[in-house]
């Protein structure tokens, strides 16, 4: 047996013997035979079977008390303890002798969380973990690489670059192999690119591999590779603008656009080629049915053959995002909205053929509000079935120059439960904001329609509620221009109480007044937020409650008087609120109440079934989750047990990381706790 492993176990055994009884240590003493079984299993490359009667050992030892001890006991002791408990490595899945290097066992998610806890205290690095695992006779580099790129609790995925980069540099060939090998559905596809991005300077071999992926056949990997390369490679990207492939040229143009180096729009050829081959599958599009289109500047009729050529170019580019050529033609068509609706209506009627999504690029360049309405209707009807088509529509909407299109993209994260659509909407919103030189919040403020309607009011009410929960602040001048003086937003703003250095309410005549109706003057550099129980004292809260009642103001949503929840200091490190755990209720009652509070059904599990309701807060990337005992699909009105309230941070790659309750904004924690009480029937 491995002498080093015996030595480490002896050290671990001394610590385990001193653990408090309330930690739930097994009743039966650990025997030498137990130890021998573990050591032999690790060396033999397999996991041990739990001794009879000790099946609960791992569960008893590895929950919160065990995790809490991780920083004190350190990585060496904890690693061997995990091995002894049989939870250091996952069971094998199809591993074969002399097989591919990335099959076999992985570090468990629990091991990853243990190392996360230790890292938070003493700055443990991935390289040190790899060396420790090597000392135990395991393949440290492979285990760390695979845990890092796990799609669930990836080890080190959120660590500072300096704690990851030395390991990445030492194992560089493994990362480049992953970049070239393509997507493995068992792992996070972005992880290799995120790992390479931690390097302060990319080696030339890494730059070559990333450029190959940036223009490669795997479209899903292109953006990952481009982000990993970052800036400083514009000259090499510009070379790709002359590539023979139209798709490569279009990708290079989009890349430069994101880097703030947009390609100049080419001059418009008003004649166009006499004959344009029709792309396969587009034969059904009859341009003879299109009413005459005219040049916006001259009024002359545009040759139908030229319009067909523009559409065919877009279809061949295979992207719903318009390139410079399509945008330059779109600006010069007088009836461009009619043209956009002509194309979008026929694409939808044809079944929204995904292979022809490039046609949507012309809609993006020419479309307006009517195109947005068509897209919205299709998303509402088909988002859960035609996911690829819905993502293409979101990409199209992000390029339509109309406030309604922007607002629709921004609302996808809270309207639709499909995770991939939420991720695409967030990506497109971020890219659109970057093109305009704004933050995503500023984009939302600056794109509110000026004509009120029920849908706009509903969307903006939800956005202001999220701003209250997340503690968003506005610069005074921005707040005045985009909220208090906006024809739609000003009516909503007046139905709320706001806070800066003083607590105030806006009036219809533009004045700001306090609870005594005295005028409030704010300095130009003031920061403004929406008031809430959690950010004002009890006296202020009570006085404003009386004020709102006396003036019979129908507030946009309740800011005061929900019975504030404050997290006890001792629970700051907890990840779950379990105050109503086990409360029994009917599944349909749970569903109805959760929906009214803005929660969507969670991820579909095997069965199929689900056991969560989610409420996203996309502006800060958090998701509040209410768990329960679960229900089948289609749903049955069975009795279910309420679970816990927890929070997840959505990562750029779409993965999720558990959030400590102490890190949740206080207003958000109080509001979602109130939601949980309502769901539980506690009020």
XYZ file of C-alpha atoms in Angstrom:
683
model
C 0.000 0.000 0.000
C 0.984 3.613 -0.429
C 3.053 4.595 2.654
C 2.276 8.262 2.151
C -1.447 7.492 2.145
C -1.093 5.491 5.403
C 0.728 8.411 6.989
C -1.965 10.840 5.898
C -4.722 8.561 7.177
C -3.070 8.325 10.593
C -3.118 12.115 10.769
C -6.755 12.188 9.669
C -7.784 9.530 12.173
C -6.456 11.672 15.015
C -8.615 14.575 13.891
C -11.691 12.426 13.325
C -11.386 10.913 16.783
C -11.699 14.394 18.261
C -14.817 15.369 16.335
C -17.840 16.291 18.494
C -20.493 13.601 18.788
C -23.155 15.947 17.438
C -21.412 15.803 14.085
C -23.088 12.487 13.552
C -20.003 10.248 13.432
C -20.838 6.550 12.942
C -21.623 4.512 16.020
C -19.297 1.735 14.905
C -15.556 2.204 15.246
C -13.549 2.349 12.051
C -11.536 -0.823 11.676
C -8.200 -1.561 10.104
C -10.087 -3.631 7.536
C -12.130 -0.560 6.573
C -8.941 1.407 6.044
C -7.314 -1.370 4.065
C -10.354 -1.586 1.799
C -10.237 2.137 1.057
C -6.489 2.176 0.410
C -6.650 -0.843 -1.858
C -9.632 0.577 -3.749
C -7.921 3.894 -4.389
C -4.758 2.187 -5.592
C -6.739 -0.261 -7.724
C -8.617 2.560 -9.395
C -12.079 1.780 -8.085
C -14.376 2.991 -5.325
C -15.037 0.920 -2.228
C -18.424 -0.453 -1.305
C -19.626 0.873 2.028
C -19.313 -1.738 4.818
C -22.619 -3.262 5.819
C -24.602 -1.045 8.146
C -22.546 2.028 7.299
C -24.406 3.275 4.214
C -25.218 6.548 5.982
C -21.586 7.226 6.880
C -20.845 9.532 3.972
C -24.068 11.487 4.400
C -23.491 11.867 8.136
C -19.960 13.131 7.738
C -20.055 15.312 4.671
C -22.905 17.734 5.297
C -22.533 21.237 6.735
C -20.596 20.331 9.924
C -18.016 18.481 7.837
C -17.828 21.361 5.358
C -17.491 23.846 8.190
C -14.414 21.987 9.435
C -12.679 22.109 6.043
C -10.792 25.409 6.516
C -9.452 24.298 9.903
C -8.458 20.752 8.982
C -6.899 21.752 5.661
C -6.680 20.091 2.237
C -4.473 17.122 3.164
C -6.594 15.868 6.043
C -9.868 16.562 4.292
C -8.787 14.793 1.107
C -7.966 11.575 2.923
C -11.125 11.875 5.016
C -13.162 12.102 1.817
C -11.377 9.034 0.480
C -12.165 7.142 3.683
C -15.823 8.121 3.470
C -15.928 6.882 -0.113
C -16.874 10.287 -1.522
C -13.597 11.638 -2.882
C -14.195 10.193 -6.342
C -17.338 9.532 -8.327
C -18.061 6.054 -9.559
C -16.681 5.075 -12.942
C -18.791 5.678 -16.016
C -17.605 3.552 -18.868
C -13.899 3.771 -18.148
C -11.775 1.328 -20.103
C -8.086 0.415 -19.736
C -5.850 2.431 -22.067
C -8.936 4.396 -23.162
C -9.253 8.127 -23.835
C -7.641 10.304 -21.147
C -10.900 12.008 -20.138
C -12.972 9.032 -19.041
C -13.224 7.323 -15.689
C -13.725 8.738 -12.227
C -14.012 12.392 -11.282
C -13.606 14.280 -8.071
C -17.020 14.556 -6.451
C -18.881 17.844 -6.252
C -18.461 17.618 -2.491
C -14.683 17.450 -2.833
C -14.886 20.542 -5.003
C -16.918 22.362 -2.358
C -14.432 21.313 0.352
C -11.589 22.832 -1.664
C -13.685 25.950 -2.252
C -14.085 26.402 1.510
C -10.368 25.959 2.107
C -9.506 28.282 -0.775
C -11.656 31.034 0.722
C -9.488 30.944 3.865
C -5.921 30.349 2.734
C -5.900 30.861 -1.056
C -5.465 27.211 -2.014
C -4.567 26.901 -5.715
C -5.522 24.324 -8.328
C -1.862 23.409 -8.740
C -1.598 22.561 -5.030
C -4.706 20.365 -5.219
C -3.262 18.551 -8.225
C 0.014 17.936 -6.395
C -1.845 16.663 -3.325
C -3.819 14.168 -5.389
C -0.597 13.039 -7.063
C 0.842 12.351 -3.600
C -2.090 10.015 -2.964
C -1.204 7.990 -6.023
C -3.985 9.501 -8.154
C -3.845 11.315 -11.491
C -4.004 14.836 -10.057
C -3.892 16.867 -13.293
C -6.691 14.903 -14.947
C -8.903 14.924 -11.863
C -8.520 18.683 -11.404
C -9.059 19.422 -15.091
C -12.252 17.363 -15.163
C -13.599 18.845 -11.907
C -12.866 22.360 -13.163
C -14.823 21.763 -16.351
C -17.714 20.025 -14.640
C -21.073 21.528 -15.516
C -22.048 21.247 -11.836
C -19.980 23.072 -9.211
C -16.868 23.315 -11.325
C -13.822 23.426 -9.049
C -12.098 26.810 -9.223
C -14.510 28.150 -11.832
C -15.009 31.366 -9.841
C -11.538 31.610 -8.282
C -9.225 34.542 -9.043
C -7.085 34.020 -12.124
C -3.854 33.861 -10.099
C -5.107 30.755 -8.267
C -5.931 28.965 -11.522
C -3.373 30.150 -14.081
C -0.256 28.289 -12.759
C -2.123 24.989 -13.047
C -3.423 25.861 -16.528
C 0.066 26.740 -17.722
C 1.538 23.502 -16.353
C -1.221 21.424 -17.980
C -1.531 23.525 -21.161
C -1.482 20.572 -23.614
C -4.532 19.082 -21.899
C -6.506 22.318 -22.292
C -5.525 22.734 -25.937
C -6.557 19.132 -26.569
C -9.988 19.936 -25.118
C -10.326 23.035 -27.295
C -9.548 21.045 -30.421
C -11.554 17.954 -29.426
C -14.936 19.659 -29.402
C -17.874 19.626 -27.045
C -18.295 16.824 -24.525
C -21.927 16.838 -23.317
C -20.825 15.648 -19.862
C -18.869 18.849 -19.209
C -19.213 22.617 -19.310
C -18.351 23.584 -22.912
C -16.949 26.979 -21.902
C -14.581 25.711 -19.214
C -11.426 25.174 -21.351
C -11.755 28.684 -22.765
C -12.374 30.184 -19.324
C -9.277 28.384 -18.047
C -7.071 29.725 -20.847
C -8.416 33.226 -20.249
C -6.821 33.185 -16.772
C -3.326 33.237 -18.284
C -1.761 36.713 -18.097
C -0.237 36.113 -21.539
C -1.438 33.458 -23.945
C 1.296 31.246 -25.438
C 1.358 31.259 -29.226
C 0.096 27.667 -29.337
C -2.955 28.718 -27.307
C -3.606 31.727 -29.563
C -3.525 29.473 -32.644
C -5.898 26.935 -31.096
C -8.328 29.640 -29.977
C -8.352 31.335 -33.382
C -9.086 27.992 -34.985
C -12.062 27.581 -32.637
C -13.124 31.218 -33.072
C -13.921 30.561 -36.737
C -14.516 26.821 -36.496
C -17.494 24.675 -37.374
C -18.721 24.493 -33.780
C -20.691 27.711 -33.626
C -21.396 27.351 -29.925
C -17.655 27.480 -29.207
C -16.831 30.518 -31.356
C -17.862 33.125 -28.804
C -16.075 31.272 -25.983
C -12.837 31.283 -27.973
C -13.187 34.936 -28.955
C -13.782 36.000 -25.365
C -10.774 33.979 -24.198
C -8.550 35.752 -26.736
C -9.791 39.175 -25.638
C -8.400 42.275 -27.319
C -5.090 42.848 -29.037
C -5.664 40.510 -31.992
C -7.633 42.858 -34.251
C -5.110 42.688 -37.111
C -5.494 38.924 -37.320
C -9.296 39.232 -37.206
C -9.238 41.786 -40.032
C -7.381 39.259 -42.191
C -10.423 36.980 -41.845
C -12.568 39.638 -43.547
C -10.948 38.513 -46.813
C -11.607 34.808 -46.252
C -13.303 32.920 -49.101
C -16.019 31.730 -46.721
C -18.920 34.169 -46.302
C -19.586 32.670 -42.881
C -16.027 33.357 -41.704
C -16.227 36.921 -43.023
C -19.508 37.497 -41.185
C -18.085 36.047 -37.956
C -15.041 38.322 -38.190
C -17.302 41.320 -38.690
C -19.416 40.479 -35.635
C -16.279 39.949 -33.573
C -14.831 43.326 -34.546
C -18.195 44.934 -33.790
C -18.065 43.605 -30.220
C -14.503 44.880 -29.828
C -15.559 48.378 -30.813
C -13.959 48.177 -34.266
C -17.048 48.050 -36.510
C -16.502 47.394 -40.189
C -17.450 50.317 -42.405
C -20.688 49.640 -44.234
C -19.956 48.911 -47.904
C -21.346 51.096 -50.694
C -24.711 49.931 -51.977
C -24.860 48.474 -55.465
C -28.289 49.575 -56.724
C -28.279 47.190 -59.669
C -27.125 43.906 -58.214
C -26.329 40.666 -60.059
C -28.724 39.668 -62.851
C -29.086 36.076 -61.585
C -28.957 34.884 -57.983
C -28.926 31.147 -57.192
C -31.650 30.342 -54.673
C -30.311 28.666 -51.530
C -31.596 25.165 -50.928
C -34.912 25.206 -49.112
C -35.809 28.801 -50.039
C -37.676 27.973 -53.246
C -41.018 28.656 -51.559
C -40.264 32.375 -51.064
C -42.016 34.118 -54.004
C -40.583 37.594 -54.523
C -43.222 38.242 -57.178
C -45.742 38.449 -54.296
C -43.801 41.326 -52.756
C -45.316 44.795 -53.369
C -42.969 47.282 -55.079
C -40.156 48.524 -52.827
C -38.534 51.931 -53.341
C -35.218 53.583 -52.526
C -35.784 55.926 -49.581
C -33.646 58.727 -51.033
C -34.660 58.682 -54.738
C -38.087 57.036 -54.717
C -37.052 54.756 -57.570
C -38.317 51.178 -57.611
C -35.809 48.641 -56.273
C -35.299 45.719 -58.676
C -36.822 42.547 -57.133
C -33.707 40.657 -58.210
C -31.628 42.906 -55.963
C -33.872 42.297 -52.976
C -33.654 38.567 -53.641
C -29.866 38.838 -53.770
C -29.760 40.560 -50.356
C -31.981 37.872 -48.832
C -29.917 35.077 -50.368
C -26.696 36.605 -49.026
C -28.222 36.723 -45.553
C -29.482 33.134 -45.746
C -26.059 31.934 -46.839
C -24.481 33.678 -43.820
C -26.653 31.468 -41.569
C -26.983 34.026 -38.772
C -30.014 36.031 -37.591
C -27.684 38.944 -36.823
C -27.294 41.303 -39.815
C -23.844 42.015 -41.175
C -22.716 45.373 -42.568
C -23.905 44.537 -46.094
C -27.449 43.700 -44.991
C -27.618 46.735 -42.685
C -26.483 49.081 -45.446
C -29.264 47.914 -47.784
C -31.875 47.859 -45.023
C -31.372 51.559 -44.271
C -32.137 52.557 -47.869
C -35.459 50.727 -48.338
C -38.385 53.122 -47.910
C -40.889 50.381 -47.058
C -38.414 48.427 -44.952
C -40.970 47.510 -42.260
C -43.271 46.052 -44.931
C -40.332 44.109 -46.343
C -39.422 42.785 -42.884
C -42.981 41.641 -42.145
C -43.250 40.018 -45.580
C -40.203 37.872 -44.813
C -40.978 37.134 -41.156
C -44.610 36.159 -41.797
C -43.584 33.703 -44.491
C -40.735 32.248 -42.464
C -43.128 31.601 -39.562
C -45.844 30.232 -41.855
C -43.300 27.846 -43.364
C -42.660 26.402 -39.906
C -39.819 28.694 -38.874
C -37.237 26.628 -40.763
C -34.099 26.845 -38.631
C -31.766 26.197 -41.563
C -33.044 29.448 -43.071
C -32.583 31.580 -39.939
C -30.242 33.844 -41.905
C -33.381 35.329 -43.451
C -34.063 36.893 -40.032
C -30.992 39.092 -40.478
C -32.901 41.063 -43.146
C -35.846 41.366 -40.738
C -33.425 42.636 -38.085
C -32.057 45.296 -40.443
C -35.479 46.438 -41.688
C -37.935 45.605 -38.905
C -39.891 47.785 -36.486
C -42.746 47.404 -34.051
C -44.892 45.164 -36.280
C -42.025 42.713 -36.619
C -41.603 42.750 -32.837
C -45.273 41.854 -32.383
C -44.937 38.898 -34.762
C -41.811 37.677 -32.991
C -43.437 38.082 -29.580
C -46.454 36.023 -30.649
C -44.242 33.241 -31.951
C -42.110 33.210 -28.789
C -45.185 33.000 -26.566
C -46.592 30.081 -28.538
C -43.478 28.051 -29.301
C -40.717 28.913 -26.786
C -40.893 25.512 -25.111
C -40.899 23.535 -28.371
C -38.977 25.482 -31.020
C -36.028 26.432 -28.838
C -33.509 26.952 -31.667
C -35.984 29.096 -33.597
C -36.764 31.120 -30.479
C -33.060 31.762 -29.889
C -32.749 32.942 -33.490
C -35.655 35.345 -32.966
C -33.971 36.752 -29.858
C -30.790 37.328 -31.860
C -32.864 39.090 -34.531
C -34.708 41.265 -31.984
C -31.444 42.495 -30.478
C -30.654 44.192 -33.798
C -34.063 45.736 -34.511
C -33.746 49.453 -33.844
C -36.945 49.897 -31.857
C -37.566 50.209 -28.072
C -40.174 47.438 -28.154
C -37.589 44.999 -29.505
C -35.100 45.874 -26.785
C -37.709 45.566 -24.063
C -38.763 42.167 -25.382
C -35.177 40.887 -25.250
C -34.783 42.219 -21.715
C -38.021 40.582 -20.560
C -37.203 37.071 -21.788
C -35.238 36.263 -18.619
C -38.330 36.659 -16.434
C -41.059 35.547 -18.859
C -39.771 32.198 -20.100
C -38.450 29.318 -18.026
C -36.297 27.795 -20.791
C -32.743 28.205 -19.523
C -31.076 28.423 -22.946
C -33.426 31.246 -23.971
C -32.645 33.151 -20.791
C -28.924 32.767 -21.461
C -29.272 33.884 -25.098
C -31.356 36.912 -24.096
C -28.797 37.904 -21.468
C -25.958 37.548 -23.977
C -27.754 39.557 -26.644
C -28.771 42.285 -24.168
C -25.191 42.592 -22.971
C -23.901 42.802 -26.552
C -26.527 45.394 -27.511
C -25.668 47.525 -24.476
C -21.979 47.290 -25.364
C -22.681 48.431 -28.933
C -24.340 51.525 -27.514
C -21.739 52.097 -24.811
C -24.202 51.498 -21.940
C -24.690 49.044 -19.112
C -27.594 46.599 -19.369
C -29.499 48.611 -16.746
C -28.946 51.804 -18.739
C -30.137 50.019 -21.860
C -33.369 49.095 -20.082
C -33.892 52.686 -18.892
C -33.271 54.201 -22.313
C -35.495 51.878 -24.321
C -38.855 52.233 -22.572
C -41.618 52.971 -25.140
C -43.144 56.449 -24.858
C -46.702 55.255 -25.437
C -48.335 53.597 -22.421
C -50.077 50.232 -22.702
C -50.859 47.441 -20.255
C -47.910 45.325 -21.330
C -45.390 48.156 -20.961
C -46.741 49.048 -17.527
C -46.513 45.402 -16.429
C -42.936 44.996 -17.683
C -41.750 48.263 -16.145
C -43.453 47.520 -12.835
C -41.585 44.215 -12.675
C -38.327 45.991 -13.533
C -38.799 48.563 -10.759
C -39.664 45.816 -8.277
C -36.452 43.999 -9.209
C -34.540 47.268 -8.780
C -35.936 47.577 -5.240
C -35.031 43.971 -4.393
C -31.495 44.212 -5.753
C -30.728 47.630 -4.280
C -30.122 49.334 -7.610
C -29.287 53.043 -7.506
C -29.577 55.773 -10.162
C -27.588 58.935 -10.637
C -29.922 61.844 -9.967
C -29.640 63.218 -13.517
C -30.300 59.801 -15.088
C -33.241 59.238 -12.759
C -34.737 62.586 -13.718
C -34.264 62.137 -17.461
C -35.184 58.493 -17.937
C -37.698 57.937 -15.122
C -39.166 61.055 -13.563
C -39.529 62.946 -16.861
C -40.377 59.986 -19.094
C -44.023 60.050 -20.332
C -44.669 56.469 -19.168
C -42.227 55.963 -16.307
C -43.121 59.202 -14.490
C -46.614 57.865 -13.701
C -45.071 54.758 -12.161
C -42.344 56.634 -10.327
C -44.958 58.801 -8.586
C -46.527 55.695 -7.062
C -43.345 54.832 -5.159
C -41.358 56.216 -2.250
C -37.681 56.863 -2.964
C -34.603 57.394 -0.859
C -31.304 59.222 -1.136
C -29.952 61.224 1.791
C -33.648 61.877 2.397
C -36.803 59.834 1.799
C -39.149 61.458 -0.707
C -41.924 61.031 -3.241
C -42.162 62.684 -6.713
C -45.272 64.711 -7.524
C -46.974 65.233 -10.859
C -45.660 68.806 -11.085
C -42.066 67.593 -10.832
C -41.450 68.501 -7.197
C -39.974 66.036 -4.724
C -41.528 66.117 -1.248
C -40.840 64.443 2.082
C -43.338 62.926 4.489
C -44.222 66.427 5.742
C -44.875 67.666 2.180
C -41.785 69.858 2.375
C -39.855 70.222 -0.892
C -36.714 68.075 -1.132
C -33.711 69.401 -3.050
C -31.152 66.815 -4.121
C -27.559 67.545 -5.187
C -26.506 66.724 -8.737
C -24.304 63.846 -7.529
C -27.020 62.177 -5.431
C -27.697 58.457 -5.767
C -31.360 57.416 -5.665
C -32.905 54.058 -4.751
C -36.384 52.687 -4.101
C -37.235 52.720 -0.392
C -38.055 49.563 1.573
C -38.488 48.397 5.144
C -34.933 47.085 5.098
C -33.342 50.470 4.287
C -35.331 52.842 6.531
C -35.840 52.971 10.294
C -39.117 51.988 11.967
C -40.257 55.569 12.580
C -39.745 56.528 8.943
C -41.570 53.403 7.807
C -44.590 54.093 9.989
C -44.826 57.745 8.962
C -44.734 56.869 5.253
C -47.334 54.157 5.723
C -49.672 56.769 7.222
C -48.797 59.240 4.459
C -49.663 56.790 1.685
C -52.914 55.840 3.399
C -53.933 59.469 4.033
C -53.419 60.433 0.389
C -54.979 57.150 -0.805
C -52.009 56.457 -3.055
C -52.233 53.128 -4.891
C -48.577 52.137 -4.637
C -47.041 50.238 -7.516
C -46.139 47.420 -5.117
C -45.835 47.119 -1.343
C -42.682 48.711 0.015
C -43.533 48.868 3.716
C -45.254 46.661 6.266
C -44.560 43.116 5.054
C -42.948 42.152 8.363
C -39.278 42.583 7.579
C -37.060 39.488 7.711
C -33.516 40.081 8.936
C -31.004 37.254 8.692
C -29.454 36.280 12.046
C -25.656 36.589 12.006
C -25.244 32.902 12.826
C -27.043 31.961 9.580
C -24.924 34.120 7.252
C -22.976 31.088 6.011
C -26.088 28.978 5.439
C -27.267 28.305 1.894
C -30.893 27.362 2.652
C -33.799 28.878 4.584
C -35.802 25.984 5.991
C -38.308 27.794 8.248
C -41.300 26.238 6.465
C -39.729 22.946 5.395
C -42.158 20.055 5.513
C -45.286 22.210 5.326
C -47.928 20.166 3.452
C -50.055 21.653 0.662
C -51.677 20.660 -2.616
C -49.462 20.801 -5.697
C -51.892 22.989 -7.650
C -52.176 25.423 -4.743
C -48.397 25.668 -4.663
C -48.269 26.187 -8.413
C -50.961 28.878 -8.421
C -49.455 30.855 -5.542
C -45.924 30.596 -6.904
C -46.995 31.830 -10.329
C -48.832 34.826 -8.854
C -45.627 35.762 -7.052
C -43.597 35.583 -10.265
C -42.042 32.124 -9.901
C -41.606 29.835 -12.921
C -41.440 26.063 -12.975
C -37.871 24.851 -12.517
C -35.760 22.468 -14.535
C -37.391 19.295 -15.826
C -35.832 16.194 -14.300
C -35.908 12.546 -15.285
C -39.303 10.964 -15.034
C -40.209 13.568 -16.241
C -40.707 15.589 -13.067
C -39.670 18.812 -11.353
C -39.098 19.907 -7.757
C -38.415 23.665 -7.885
C -39.999 26.997 -8.654
C -37.637 29.776 -9.703
C -37.790 33.567 -9.646
C -34.963 35.148 -11.660
C -33.375 38.510 -10.920
C -31.334 38.889 -14.124
C -29.921 42.346 -13.393
C -27.643 40.806 -10.740
C -27.598 37.248 -12.091
C -29.365 35.695 -9.098
C -32.165 33.135 -9.081
C -34.348 32.597 -6.005
C -35.494 28.979 -5.763
C -38.286 27.445 -3.697
C -37.918 23.673 -3.490
C -40.566 21.079 -2.729
C -40.926 17.304 -2.689
C -41.659 17.241 -6.423
C -44.383 16.479 -8.920
C -44.619 14.497 -12.131
C -45.241 15.882 -15.595
C -48.029 16.201 -16.546
C -48.752 17.536 -13.067
C -51.020 15.860 -10.539
C -52.796 17.633 -7.685
C -51.116 15.504 -5.057
C -50.093 16.558 -1.553
C -46.515 17.806 -1.571
C -44.084 18.965 1.085
C -42.543 22.424 0.952
C -38.763 22.525 0.971
C -36.344 25.422 1.362
C -35.586 28.841 -0.082
C -32.139 29.097 -1.640
C -30.289 31.260 -4.139
C -28.072 30.544 -7.119
C -25.630 32.812 -8.926
C -25.831 32.340 -12.696
C -22.357 32.114 -14.221
C -21.409 33.454 -17.683
C -21.324 29.865 -18.954
C -24.876 29.256 -17.757
C -23.802 27.192 -14.760
C -24.978 28.002 -11.241
C -23.193 28.455 -7.921
C -24.888 28.308 -4.530
C -25.002 31.677 -2.741
C -24.592 32.185 0.995
C -27.645 33.778 2.563
C -25.386 36.466 3.984
C -24.441 37.492 0.432
C -28.034 37.987 -0.739
C -29.132 41.658 -0.852
C -31.163 42.289 2.339
C -34.263 43.558 0.518
C -34.227 40.571 -1.846
C -33.868 38.150 1.056
C -36.748 39.771 2.938
C -39.036 39.866 -0.111
C -38.418 36.238 -1.082
C -38.804 35.105 2.533
C -42.189 36.817 2.471
C -42.951 34.909 -0.746
C -42.099 31.675 1.038
C -44.445 32.552 3.911
C -47.254 33.258 1.468
C -46.648 29.985 -0.364
C -46.597 28.123 2.935
C -49.891 29.729 3.910
C -48.228 31.436 6.844
C -50.085 34.724 6.305
